[in-house]
PDB file of C-alpha atoms and ligand atoms in Angstrom:
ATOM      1  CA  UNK A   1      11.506   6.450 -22.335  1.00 78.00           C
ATOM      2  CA  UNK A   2       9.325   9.142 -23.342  1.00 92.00           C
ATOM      3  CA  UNK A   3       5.326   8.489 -22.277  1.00 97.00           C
ATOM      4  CA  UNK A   4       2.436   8.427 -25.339  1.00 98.00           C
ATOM      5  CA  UNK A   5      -0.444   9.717 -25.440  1.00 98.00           C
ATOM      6  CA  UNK A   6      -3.139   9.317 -27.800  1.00 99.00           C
ATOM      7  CA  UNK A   7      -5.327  11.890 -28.414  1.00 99.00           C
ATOM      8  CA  UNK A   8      -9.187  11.794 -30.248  1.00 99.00           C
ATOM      9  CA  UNK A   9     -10.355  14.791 -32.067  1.00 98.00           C
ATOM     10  CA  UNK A  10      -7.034  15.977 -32.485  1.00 99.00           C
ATOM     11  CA  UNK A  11      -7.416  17.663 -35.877  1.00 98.00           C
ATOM     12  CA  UNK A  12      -8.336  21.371 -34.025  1.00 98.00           C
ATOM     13  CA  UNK A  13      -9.795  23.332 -30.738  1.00 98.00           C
ATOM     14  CA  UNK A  14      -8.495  21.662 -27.908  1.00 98.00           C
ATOM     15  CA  UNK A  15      -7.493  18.365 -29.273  1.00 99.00           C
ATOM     16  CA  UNK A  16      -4.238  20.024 -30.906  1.00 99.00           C
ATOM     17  CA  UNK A  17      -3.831  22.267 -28.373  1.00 99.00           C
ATOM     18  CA  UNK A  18      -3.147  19.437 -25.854  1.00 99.00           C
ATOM     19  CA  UNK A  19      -1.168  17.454 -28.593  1.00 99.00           C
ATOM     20  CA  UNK A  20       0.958  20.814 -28.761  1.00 98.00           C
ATOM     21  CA  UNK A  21       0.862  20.847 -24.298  1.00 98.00           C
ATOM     22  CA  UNK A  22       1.470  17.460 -24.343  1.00 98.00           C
ATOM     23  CA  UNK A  23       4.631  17.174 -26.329  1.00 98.00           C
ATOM     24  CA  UNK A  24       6.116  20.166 -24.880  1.00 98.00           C
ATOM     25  CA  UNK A  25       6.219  18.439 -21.700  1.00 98.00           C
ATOM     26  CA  UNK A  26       7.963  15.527 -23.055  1.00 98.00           C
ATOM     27  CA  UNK A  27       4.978  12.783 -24.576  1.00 98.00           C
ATOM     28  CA  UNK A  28       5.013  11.142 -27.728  1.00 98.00           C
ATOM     29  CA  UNK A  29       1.492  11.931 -29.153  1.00 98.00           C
ATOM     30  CA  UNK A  30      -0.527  10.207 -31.538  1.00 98.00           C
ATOM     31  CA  UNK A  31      -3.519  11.795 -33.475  1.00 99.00           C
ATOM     32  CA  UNK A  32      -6.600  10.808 -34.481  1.00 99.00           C
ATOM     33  CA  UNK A  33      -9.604  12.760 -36.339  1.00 98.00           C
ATOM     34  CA  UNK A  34     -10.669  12.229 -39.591  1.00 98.00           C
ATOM     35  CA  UNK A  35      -8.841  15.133 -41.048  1.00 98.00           C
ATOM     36  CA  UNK A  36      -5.911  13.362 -42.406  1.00 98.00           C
ATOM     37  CA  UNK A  37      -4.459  16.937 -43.784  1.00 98.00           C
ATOM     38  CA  UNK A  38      -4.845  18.739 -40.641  1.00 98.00           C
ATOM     39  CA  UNK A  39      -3.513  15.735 -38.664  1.00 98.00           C
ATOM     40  CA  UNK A  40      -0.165  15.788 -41.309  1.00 98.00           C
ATOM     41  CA  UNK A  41       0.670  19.264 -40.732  1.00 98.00           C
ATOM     42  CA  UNK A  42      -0.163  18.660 -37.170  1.00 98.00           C
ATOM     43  CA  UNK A  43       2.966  15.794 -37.059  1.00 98.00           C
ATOM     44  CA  UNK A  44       5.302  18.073 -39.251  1.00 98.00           C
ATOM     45  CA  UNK A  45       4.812  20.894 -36.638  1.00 98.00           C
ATOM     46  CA  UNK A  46       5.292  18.596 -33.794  1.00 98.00           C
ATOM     47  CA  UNK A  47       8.135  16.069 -35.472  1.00 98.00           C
ATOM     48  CA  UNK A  48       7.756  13.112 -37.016  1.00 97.00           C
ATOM     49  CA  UNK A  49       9.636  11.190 -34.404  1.00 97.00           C
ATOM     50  CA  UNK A  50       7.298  12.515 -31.626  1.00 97.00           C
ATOM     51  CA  UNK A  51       4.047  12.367 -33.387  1.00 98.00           C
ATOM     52  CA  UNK A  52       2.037   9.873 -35.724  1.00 98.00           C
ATOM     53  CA  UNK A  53      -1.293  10.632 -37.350  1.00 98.00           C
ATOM     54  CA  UNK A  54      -3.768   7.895 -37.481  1.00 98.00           C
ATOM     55  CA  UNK A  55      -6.997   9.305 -39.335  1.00 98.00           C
ATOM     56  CA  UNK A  56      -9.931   7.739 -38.143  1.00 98.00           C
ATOM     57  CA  UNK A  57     -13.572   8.794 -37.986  1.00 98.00           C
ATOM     58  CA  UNK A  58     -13.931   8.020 -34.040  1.00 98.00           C
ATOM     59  CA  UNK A  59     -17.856   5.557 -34.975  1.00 98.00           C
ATOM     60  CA  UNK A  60     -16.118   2.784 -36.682  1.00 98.00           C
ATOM     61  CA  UNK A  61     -14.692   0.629 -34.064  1.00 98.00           C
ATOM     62  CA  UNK A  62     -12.623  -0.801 -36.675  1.00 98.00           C
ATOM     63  CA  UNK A  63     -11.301   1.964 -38.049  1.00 98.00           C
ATOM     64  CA  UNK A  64     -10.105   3.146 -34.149  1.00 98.00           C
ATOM     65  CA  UNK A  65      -8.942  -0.395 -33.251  1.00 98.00           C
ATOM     66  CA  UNK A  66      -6.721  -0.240 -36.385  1.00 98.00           C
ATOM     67  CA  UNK A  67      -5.482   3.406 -35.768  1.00 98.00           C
ATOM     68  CA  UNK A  68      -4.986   3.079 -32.012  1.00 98.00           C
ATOM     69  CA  UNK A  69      -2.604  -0.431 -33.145  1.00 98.00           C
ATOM     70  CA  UNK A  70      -0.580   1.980 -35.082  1.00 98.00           C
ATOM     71  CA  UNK A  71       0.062   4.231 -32.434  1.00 98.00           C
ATOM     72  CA  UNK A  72       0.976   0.902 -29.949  1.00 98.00           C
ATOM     73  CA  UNK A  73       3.168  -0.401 -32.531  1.00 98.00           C
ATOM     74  CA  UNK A  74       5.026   3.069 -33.381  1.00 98.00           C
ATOM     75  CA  UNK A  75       5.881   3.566 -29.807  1.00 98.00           C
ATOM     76  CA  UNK A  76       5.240   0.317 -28.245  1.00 97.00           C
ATOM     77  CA  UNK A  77       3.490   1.479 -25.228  1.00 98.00           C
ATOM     78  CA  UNK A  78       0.221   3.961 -24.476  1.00 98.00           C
ATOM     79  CA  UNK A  79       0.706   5.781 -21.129  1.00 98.00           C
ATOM     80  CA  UNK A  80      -2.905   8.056 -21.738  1.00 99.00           C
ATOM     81  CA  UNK A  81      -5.729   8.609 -23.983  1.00 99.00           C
ATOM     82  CA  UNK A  82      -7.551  11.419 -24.551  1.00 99.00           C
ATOM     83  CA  UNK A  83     -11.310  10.499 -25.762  1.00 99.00           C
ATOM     84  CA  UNK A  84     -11.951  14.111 -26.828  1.00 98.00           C
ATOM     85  CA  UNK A  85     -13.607  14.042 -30.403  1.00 98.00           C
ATOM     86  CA  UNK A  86     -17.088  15.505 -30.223  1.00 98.00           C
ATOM     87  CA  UNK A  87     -19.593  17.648 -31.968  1.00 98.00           C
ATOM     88  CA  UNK A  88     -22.617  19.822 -31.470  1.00 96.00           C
ATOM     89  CA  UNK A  89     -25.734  19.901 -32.960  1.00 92.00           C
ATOM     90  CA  UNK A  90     -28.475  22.591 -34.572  1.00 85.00           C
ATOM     91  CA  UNK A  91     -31.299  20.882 -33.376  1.00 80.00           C
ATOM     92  CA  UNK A  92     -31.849  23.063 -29.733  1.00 83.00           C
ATOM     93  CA  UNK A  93     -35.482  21.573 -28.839  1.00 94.00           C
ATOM     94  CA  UNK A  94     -36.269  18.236 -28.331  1.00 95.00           C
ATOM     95  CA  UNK A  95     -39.704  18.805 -29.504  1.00 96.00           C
ATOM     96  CA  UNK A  96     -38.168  19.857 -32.905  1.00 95.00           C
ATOM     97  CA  UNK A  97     -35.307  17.922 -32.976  1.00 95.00           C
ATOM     98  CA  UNK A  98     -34.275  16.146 -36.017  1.00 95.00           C
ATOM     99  CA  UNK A  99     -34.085  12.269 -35.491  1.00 95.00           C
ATOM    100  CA  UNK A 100     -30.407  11.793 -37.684  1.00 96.00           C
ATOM    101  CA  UNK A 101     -28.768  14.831 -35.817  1.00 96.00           C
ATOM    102  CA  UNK A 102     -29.358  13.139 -32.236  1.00 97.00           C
ATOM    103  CA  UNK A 103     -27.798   9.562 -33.767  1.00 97.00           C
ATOM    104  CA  UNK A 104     -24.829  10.922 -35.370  1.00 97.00           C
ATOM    105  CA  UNK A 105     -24.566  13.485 -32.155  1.00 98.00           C
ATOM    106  CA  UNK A 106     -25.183  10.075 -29.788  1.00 98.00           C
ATOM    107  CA  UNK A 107     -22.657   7.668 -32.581  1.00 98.00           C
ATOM    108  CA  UNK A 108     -19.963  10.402 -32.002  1.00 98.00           C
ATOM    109  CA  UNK A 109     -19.963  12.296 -28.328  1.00 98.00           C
ATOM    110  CA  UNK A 110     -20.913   8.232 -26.233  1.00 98.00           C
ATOM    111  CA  UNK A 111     -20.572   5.558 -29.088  1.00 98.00           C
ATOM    112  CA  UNK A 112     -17.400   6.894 -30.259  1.00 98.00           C
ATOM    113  CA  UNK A 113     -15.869   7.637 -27.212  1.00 99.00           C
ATOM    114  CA  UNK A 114     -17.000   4.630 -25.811  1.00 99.00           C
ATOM    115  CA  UNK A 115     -14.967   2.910 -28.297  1.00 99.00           C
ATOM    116  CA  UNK A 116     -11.576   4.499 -27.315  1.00 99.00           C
ATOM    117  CA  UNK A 117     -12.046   3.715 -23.881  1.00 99.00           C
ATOM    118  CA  UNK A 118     -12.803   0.101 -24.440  1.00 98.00           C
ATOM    119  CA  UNK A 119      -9.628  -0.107 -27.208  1.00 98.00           C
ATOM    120  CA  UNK A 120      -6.849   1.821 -25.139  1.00 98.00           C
ATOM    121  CA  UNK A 121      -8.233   0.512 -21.519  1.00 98.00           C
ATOM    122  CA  UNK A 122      -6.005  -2.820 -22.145  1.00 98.00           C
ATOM    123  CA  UNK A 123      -3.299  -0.873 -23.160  1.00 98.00           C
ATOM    124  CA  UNK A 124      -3.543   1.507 -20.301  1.00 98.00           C
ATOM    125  CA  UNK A 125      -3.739  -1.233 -17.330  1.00 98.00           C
ATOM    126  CA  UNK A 126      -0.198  -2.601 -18.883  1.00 98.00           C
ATOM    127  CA  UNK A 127       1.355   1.130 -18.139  1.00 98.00           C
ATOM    128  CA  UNK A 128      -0.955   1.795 -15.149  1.00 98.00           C
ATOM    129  CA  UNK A 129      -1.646   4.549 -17.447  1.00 98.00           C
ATOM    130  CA  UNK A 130      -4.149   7.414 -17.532  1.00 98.00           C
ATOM    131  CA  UNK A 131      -7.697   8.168 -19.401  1.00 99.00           C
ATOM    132  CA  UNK A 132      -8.947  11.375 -19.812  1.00 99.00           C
ATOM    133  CA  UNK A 133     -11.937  12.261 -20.998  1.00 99.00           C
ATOM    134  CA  UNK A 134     -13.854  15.475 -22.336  1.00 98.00           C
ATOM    135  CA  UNK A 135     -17.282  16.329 -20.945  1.00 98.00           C
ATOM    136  CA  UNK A 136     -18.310  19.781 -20.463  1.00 98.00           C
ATOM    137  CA  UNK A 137     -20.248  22.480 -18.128  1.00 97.00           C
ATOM    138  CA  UNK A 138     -23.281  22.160 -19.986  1.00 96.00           C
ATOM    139  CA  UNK A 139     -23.521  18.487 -17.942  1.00 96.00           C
ATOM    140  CA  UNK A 140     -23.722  20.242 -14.585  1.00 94.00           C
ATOM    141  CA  UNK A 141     -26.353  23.398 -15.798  1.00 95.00           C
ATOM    142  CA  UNK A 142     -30.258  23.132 -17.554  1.00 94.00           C
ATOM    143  CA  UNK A 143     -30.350  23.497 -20.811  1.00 94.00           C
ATOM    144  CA  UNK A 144     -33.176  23.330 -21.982  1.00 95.00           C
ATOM    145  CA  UNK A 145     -33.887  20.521 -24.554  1.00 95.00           C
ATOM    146  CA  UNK A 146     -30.118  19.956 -25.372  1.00 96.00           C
ATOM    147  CA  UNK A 147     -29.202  16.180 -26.009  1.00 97.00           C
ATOM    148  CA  UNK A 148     -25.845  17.496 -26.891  1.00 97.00           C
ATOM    149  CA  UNK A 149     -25.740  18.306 -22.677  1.00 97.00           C
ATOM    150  CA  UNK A 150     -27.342  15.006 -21.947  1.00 97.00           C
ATOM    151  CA  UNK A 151     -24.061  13.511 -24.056  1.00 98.00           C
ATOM    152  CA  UNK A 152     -21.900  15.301 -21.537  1.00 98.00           C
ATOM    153  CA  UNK A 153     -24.158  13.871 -18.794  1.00 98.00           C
ATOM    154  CA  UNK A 154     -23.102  10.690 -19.850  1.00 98.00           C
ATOM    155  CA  UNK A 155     -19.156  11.071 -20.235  1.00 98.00           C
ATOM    156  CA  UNK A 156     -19.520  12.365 -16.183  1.00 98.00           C
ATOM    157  CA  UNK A 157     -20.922   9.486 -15.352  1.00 98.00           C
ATOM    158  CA  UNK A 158     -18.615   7.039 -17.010  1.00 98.00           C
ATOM    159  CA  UNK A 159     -15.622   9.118 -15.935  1.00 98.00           C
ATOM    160  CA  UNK A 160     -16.874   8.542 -12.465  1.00 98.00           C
ATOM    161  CA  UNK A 161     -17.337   4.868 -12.682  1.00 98.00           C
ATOM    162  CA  UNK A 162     -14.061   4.519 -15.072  1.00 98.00           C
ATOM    163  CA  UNK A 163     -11.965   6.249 -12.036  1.00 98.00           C
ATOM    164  CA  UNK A 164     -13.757   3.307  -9.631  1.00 98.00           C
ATOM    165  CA  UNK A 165     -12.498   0.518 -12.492  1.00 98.00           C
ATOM    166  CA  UNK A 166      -8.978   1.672 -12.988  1.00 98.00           C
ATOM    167  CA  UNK A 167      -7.935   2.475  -9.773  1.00 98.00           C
ATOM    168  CA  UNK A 168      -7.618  -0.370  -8.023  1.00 98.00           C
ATOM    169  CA  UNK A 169      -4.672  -1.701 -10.782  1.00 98.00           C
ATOM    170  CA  UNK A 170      -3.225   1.998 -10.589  1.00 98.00           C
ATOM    171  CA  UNK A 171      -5.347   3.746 -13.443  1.00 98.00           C
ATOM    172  CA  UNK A 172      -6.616   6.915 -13.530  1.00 98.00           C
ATOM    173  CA  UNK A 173      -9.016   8.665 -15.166  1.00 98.00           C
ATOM    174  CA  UNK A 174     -10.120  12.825 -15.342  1.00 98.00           C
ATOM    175  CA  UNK A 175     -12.642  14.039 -16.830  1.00 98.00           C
ATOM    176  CA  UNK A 176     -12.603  18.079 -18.251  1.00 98.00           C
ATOM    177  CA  UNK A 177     -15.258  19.994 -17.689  1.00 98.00           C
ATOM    178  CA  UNK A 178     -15.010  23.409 -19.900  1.00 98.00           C
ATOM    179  CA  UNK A 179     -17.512  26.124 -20.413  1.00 98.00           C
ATOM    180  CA  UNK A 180     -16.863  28.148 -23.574  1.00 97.00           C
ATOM    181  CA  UNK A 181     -14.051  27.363 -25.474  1.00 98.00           C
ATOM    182  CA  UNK A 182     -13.093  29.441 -28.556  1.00 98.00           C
ATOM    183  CA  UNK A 183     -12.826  26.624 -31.093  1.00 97.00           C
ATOM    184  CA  UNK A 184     -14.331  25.221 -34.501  1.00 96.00           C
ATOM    185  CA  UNK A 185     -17.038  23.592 -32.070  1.00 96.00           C
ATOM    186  CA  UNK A 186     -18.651  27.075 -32.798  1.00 96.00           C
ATOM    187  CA  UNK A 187     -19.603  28.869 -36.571  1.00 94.00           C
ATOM    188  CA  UNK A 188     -18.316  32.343 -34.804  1.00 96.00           C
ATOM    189  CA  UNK A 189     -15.897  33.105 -32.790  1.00 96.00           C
ATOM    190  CA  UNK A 190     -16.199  33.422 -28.895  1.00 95.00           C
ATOM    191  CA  UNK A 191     -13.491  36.131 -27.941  1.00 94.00           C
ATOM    192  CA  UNK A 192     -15.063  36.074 -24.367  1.00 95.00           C
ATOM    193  CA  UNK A 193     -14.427  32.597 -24.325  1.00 97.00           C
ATOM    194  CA  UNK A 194     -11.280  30.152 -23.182  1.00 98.00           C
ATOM    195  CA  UNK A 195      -8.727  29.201 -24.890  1.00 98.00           C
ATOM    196  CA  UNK A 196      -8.093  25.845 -26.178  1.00 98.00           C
ATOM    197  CA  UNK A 197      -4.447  26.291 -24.651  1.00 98.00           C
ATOM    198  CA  UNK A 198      -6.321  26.824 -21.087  1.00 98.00           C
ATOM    199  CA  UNK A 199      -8.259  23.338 -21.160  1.00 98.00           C
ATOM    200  CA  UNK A 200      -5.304  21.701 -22.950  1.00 99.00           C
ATOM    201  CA  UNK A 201      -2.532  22.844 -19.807  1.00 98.00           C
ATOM    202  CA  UNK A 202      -5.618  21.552 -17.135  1.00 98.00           C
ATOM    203  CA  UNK A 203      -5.192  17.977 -19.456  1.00 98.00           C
ATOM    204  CA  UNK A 204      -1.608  18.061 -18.669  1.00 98.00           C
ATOM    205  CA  UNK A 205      -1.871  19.441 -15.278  1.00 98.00           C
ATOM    206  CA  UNK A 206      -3.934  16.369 -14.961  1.00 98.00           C
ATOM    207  CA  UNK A 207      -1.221  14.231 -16.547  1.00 98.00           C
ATOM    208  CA  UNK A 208       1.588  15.386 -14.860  1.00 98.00           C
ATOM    209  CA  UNK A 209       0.633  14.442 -11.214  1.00 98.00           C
ATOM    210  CA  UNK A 210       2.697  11.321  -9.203  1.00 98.00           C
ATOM    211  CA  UNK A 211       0.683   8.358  -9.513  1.00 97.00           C
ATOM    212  CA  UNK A 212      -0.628   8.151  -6.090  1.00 97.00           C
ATOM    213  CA  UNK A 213      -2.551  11.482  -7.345  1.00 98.00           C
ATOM    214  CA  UNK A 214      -5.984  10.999  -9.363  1.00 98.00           C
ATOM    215  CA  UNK A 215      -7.857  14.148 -10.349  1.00 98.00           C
ATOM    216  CA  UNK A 216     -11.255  12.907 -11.336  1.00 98.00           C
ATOM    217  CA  UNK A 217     -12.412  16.668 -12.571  1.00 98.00           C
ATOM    218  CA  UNK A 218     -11.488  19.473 -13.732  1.00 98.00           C
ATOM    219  CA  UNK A 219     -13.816  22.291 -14.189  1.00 98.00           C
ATOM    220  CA  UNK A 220     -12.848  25.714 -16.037  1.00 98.00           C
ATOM    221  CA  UNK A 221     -14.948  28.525 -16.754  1.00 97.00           C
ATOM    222  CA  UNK A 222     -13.951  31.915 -18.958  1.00 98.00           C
ATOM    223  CA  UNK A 223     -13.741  34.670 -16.561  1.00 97.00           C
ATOM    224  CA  UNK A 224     -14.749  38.156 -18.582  1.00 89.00           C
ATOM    225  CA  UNK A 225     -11.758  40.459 -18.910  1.00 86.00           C
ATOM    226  CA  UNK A 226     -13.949  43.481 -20.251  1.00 74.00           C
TER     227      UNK A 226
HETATM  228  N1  NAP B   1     -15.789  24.470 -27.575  1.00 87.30           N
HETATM  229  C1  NAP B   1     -16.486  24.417 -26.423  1.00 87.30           C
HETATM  230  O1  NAP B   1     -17.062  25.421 -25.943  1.00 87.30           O
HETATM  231  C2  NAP B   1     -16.527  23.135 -25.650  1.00 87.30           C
HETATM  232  C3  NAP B   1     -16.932  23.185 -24.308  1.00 87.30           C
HETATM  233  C4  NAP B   1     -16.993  22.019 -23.574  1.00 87.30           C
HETATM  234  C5  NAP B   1     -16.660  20.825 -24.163  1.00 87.30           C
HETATM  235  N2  NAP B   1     -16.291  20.796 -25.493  1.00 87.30           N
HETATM  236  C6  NAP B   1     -15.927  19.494 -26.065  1.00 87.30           C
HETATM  237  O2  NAP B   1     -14.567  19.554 -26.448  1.00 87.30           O
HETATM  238  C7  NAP B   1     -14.324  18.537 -27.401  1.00 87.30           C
HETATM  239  C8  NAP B   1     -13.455  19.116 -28.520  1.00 87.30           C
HETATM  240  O3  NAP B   1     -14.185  20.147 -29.155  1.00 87.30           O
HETATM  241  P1  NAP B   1     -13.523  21.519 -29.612  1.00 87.30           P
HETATM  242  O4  NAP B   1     -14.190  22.599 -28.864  1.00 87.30           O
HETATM  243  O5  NAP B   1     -12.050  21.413 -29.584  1.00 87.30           O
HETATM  244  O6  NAP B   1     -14.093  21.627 -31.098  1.00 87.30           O
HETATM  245  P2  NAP B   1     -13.441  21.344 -32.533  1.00 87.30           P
HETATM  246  O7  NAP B   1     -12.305  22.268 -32.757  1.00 87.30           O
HETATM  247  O8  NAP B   1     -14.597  21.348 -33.469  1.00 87.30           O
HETATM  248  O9  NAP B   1     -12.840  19.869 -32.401  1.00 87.30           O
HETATM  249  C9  NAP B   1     -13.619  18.714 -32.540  1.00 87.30           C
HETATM  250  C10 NAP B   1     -12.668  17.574 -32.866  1.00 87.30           C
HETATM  251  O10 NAP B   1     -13.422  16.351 -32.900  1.00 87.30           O
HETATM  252  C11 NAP B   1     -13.126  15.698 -34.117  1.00 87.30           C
HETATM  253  N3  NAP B   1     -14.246  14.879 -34.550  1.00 87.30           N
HETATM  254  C12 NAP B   1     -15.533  15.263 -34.700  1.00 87.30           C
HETATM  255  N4  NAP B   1     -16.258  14.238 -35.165  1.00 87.30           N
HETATM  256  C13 NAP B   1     -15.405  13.183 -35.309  1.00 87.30           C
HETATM  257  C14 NAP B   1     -15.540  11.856 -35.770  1.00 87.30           C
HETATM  258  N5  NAP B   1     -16.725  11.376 -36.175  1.00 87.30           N
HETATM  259  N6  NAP B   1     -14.452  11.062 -35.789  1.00 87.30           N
HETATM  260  C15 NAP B   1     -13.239  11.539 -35.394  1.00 87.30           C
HETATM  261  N7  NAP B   1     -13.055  12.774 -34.944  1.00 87.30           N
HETATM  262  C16 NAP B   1     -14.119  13.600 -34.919  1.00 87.30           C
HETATM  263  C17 NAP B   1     -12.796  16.810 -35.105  1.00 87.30           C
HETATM  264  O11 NAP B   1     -11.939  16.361 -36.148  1.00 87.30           O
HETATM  265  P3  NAP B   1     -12.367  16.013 -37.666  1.00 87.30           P
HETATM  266  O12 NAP B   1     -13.460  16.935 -38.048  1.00 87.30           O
HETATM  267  O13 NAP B   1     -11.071  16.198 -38.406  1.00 87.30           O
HETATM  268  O14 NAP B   1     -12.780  14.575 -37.597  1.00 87.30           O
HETATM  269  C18 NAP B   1     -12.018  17.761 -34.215  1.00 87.30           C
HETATM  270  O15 NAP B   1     -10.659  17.369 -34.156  1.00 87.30           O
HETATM  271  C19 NAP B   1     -15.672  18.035 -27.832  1.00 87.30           C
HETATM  272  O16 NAP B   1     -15.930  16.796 -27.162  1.00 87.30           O
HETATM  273  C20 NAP B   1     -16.641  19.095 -27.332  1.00 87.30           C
HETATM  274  O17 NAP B   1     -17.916  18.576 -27.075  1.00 87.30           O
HETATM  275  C21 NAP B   1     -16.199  21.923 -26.234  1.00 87.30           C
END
C-alpha cells in the first residue's frame, strides 16, 4: 500500500514542490494551506485518488485536528508529515518591530507547527513513520534583530529533541535547513536563489532512506552560477 504524507503550507514554494516529489515517488499526499483554490488545482494536477486537500489555516488547532482526520480517514494511515507552513515578516529591527507582526509570525512559524507535530505524532508512532520539519539557514547565521530567525531557532531545537522522542519506537524526524529559496516567501523574485524542486528532492531524499537510517538535517545553500 502506497505511504501518505501530509504536507503544511502546501498551497506554493516548496510545499507543492514536495507534494509534486513526493507523489512521483509513489506517496499519497494530503494538503493543507489555507488556499483552498490553489490546494484544488493542486489535487487535479496530482489525481484525485493520490491527493486530498484539506484547507486549514495551520493556528487553529481545531481546524488542523479536523483536516489532518480527513487525510487519516481518506487513506487510513499517515506514514510522514511535513510541518512546513511559514511566513516572514517586514518588521527587520526589534527595536522597531511591530508587536502584531511578531504574534502572528510566532502563532504561525512555532504555534502552528507545533500543532501538526502534536496532531500527526500519534499517527506517526502507529506507522513508525517520519516528521519533517522546515527550519532554515537564517537559524545557524546573525541576523540582526530578526525574530523570523529566532522562529527557525526554535524548529532546530525541537527537531533535535523530536529525533530523541521518536526514535526509540522507530520515528524519525529531519529537519531542512534552506538558504534562499525562489518562492512566494519573497515580493521579488530570487533568480540566484534555489529552487523549491531542490529542497523538495532533499525532503524525499530524506524520506526515502531504510528505516534504520535517520537524517536529522539537511542543509542546502544556492551556489551562484554567474
Ligand atoms: N523561501 C526561502 O528562502 C526559505 C528559506 C528557508 C526556509 N523557508 C521556509 O520554507 C517554508 C515554506 O516557505 P516557501 O518559501 O515555500 O514560501 P511560500 O511559497 O510563501 O509558502 C508558504 C506556505 O505556507 C502557507 N501558510 C502560510 N501561513 C499559513 C497559515 N496561517 N496556515 C496555513 N498555511 C499557511 C502558505 O499557504 P496559504 O497562504 O495558502 O495559507 C504557503 O503554502 C516556510 O516555513 C519558510 O519559513 C523559506
Amino acid at each position: 500500500m502506497d505511504k501518505v504524507l501530509l504536507i503544511t503550507g502546501a498551497s506554493s514554494g516548496i510545499g507543492a514542490a514536495t507534494a509534486r516529489a513526493a507523489s512521483a515517488a509513489g506517496w499519497r499526499v494530503g494538503l493543507m494551506a489555507r488556499s483552498q483554490g490553489k490546494l484544488d488545482e493542486l489535487v487535479a494536477e496530482l489525481g484525485q485518488d493520490r491527493a486530498i486537500a484539506v484547507a486549514a489555516d495551520v493556528t487553529s488547532a481545531e481546524a488542523q485536528h479536523d483536516a489532518i482526520a480527513k487525510v487519516v480517514e481518506r487513506f487510513g494511515r499517515l506514514d510522514a508529515a511535513f510541518a512546513n507552513a511559514g511566513m516572514g515578516t517586514s518588521s527587520k529591527s526589534a527595536e522597531t518591530a511591530d508587536l502584531d507582526d511578531w504574534r502572528e509570525l510566532l502563532d504561525v512559524n512555532i504555534w502552528g507547527l507545533l500543532v501538526t507535530a502534536r496532531i500527526v505524532l500519534p499517527e506517526l508512532r502507529k506507522t513508525k513513520g517520519h516528521l519533517l520539519l522546515t527550519g532554515s539557514r537564517a537559524a545557524k547565521i546573525e541576523l540582526s534583530g530578526s525574530v523570523y530567525g529566532a522562529t527557525k531557532h526554535f524548529v532546530h531545537g525541537f527537531a533535535a529533541n523530536l529525533l530523541a522522542e521518536m526514535r526509540p519506537w522507530g520515528g524519525r524526524c529531519t529537519v531542512l535547513a534552506p538558504g534562499i529559496v525562489d518562492t512566494a516567501f519573497f515580493d521579488s523574485p530570487k533568480p540566484d536563489g534555489l529552487k523549491p524542486e531542490d529542497v523538495a528532492n532533499a525532503a524525499v531524499y530524506a524520506l526515502e532512506q531504510p528505516p534504520h537510517v535517520a537524517i536529522g538535517e539537511v542543509t542546502l545553500m544556492p551556489v551562484p552560477q554567474s
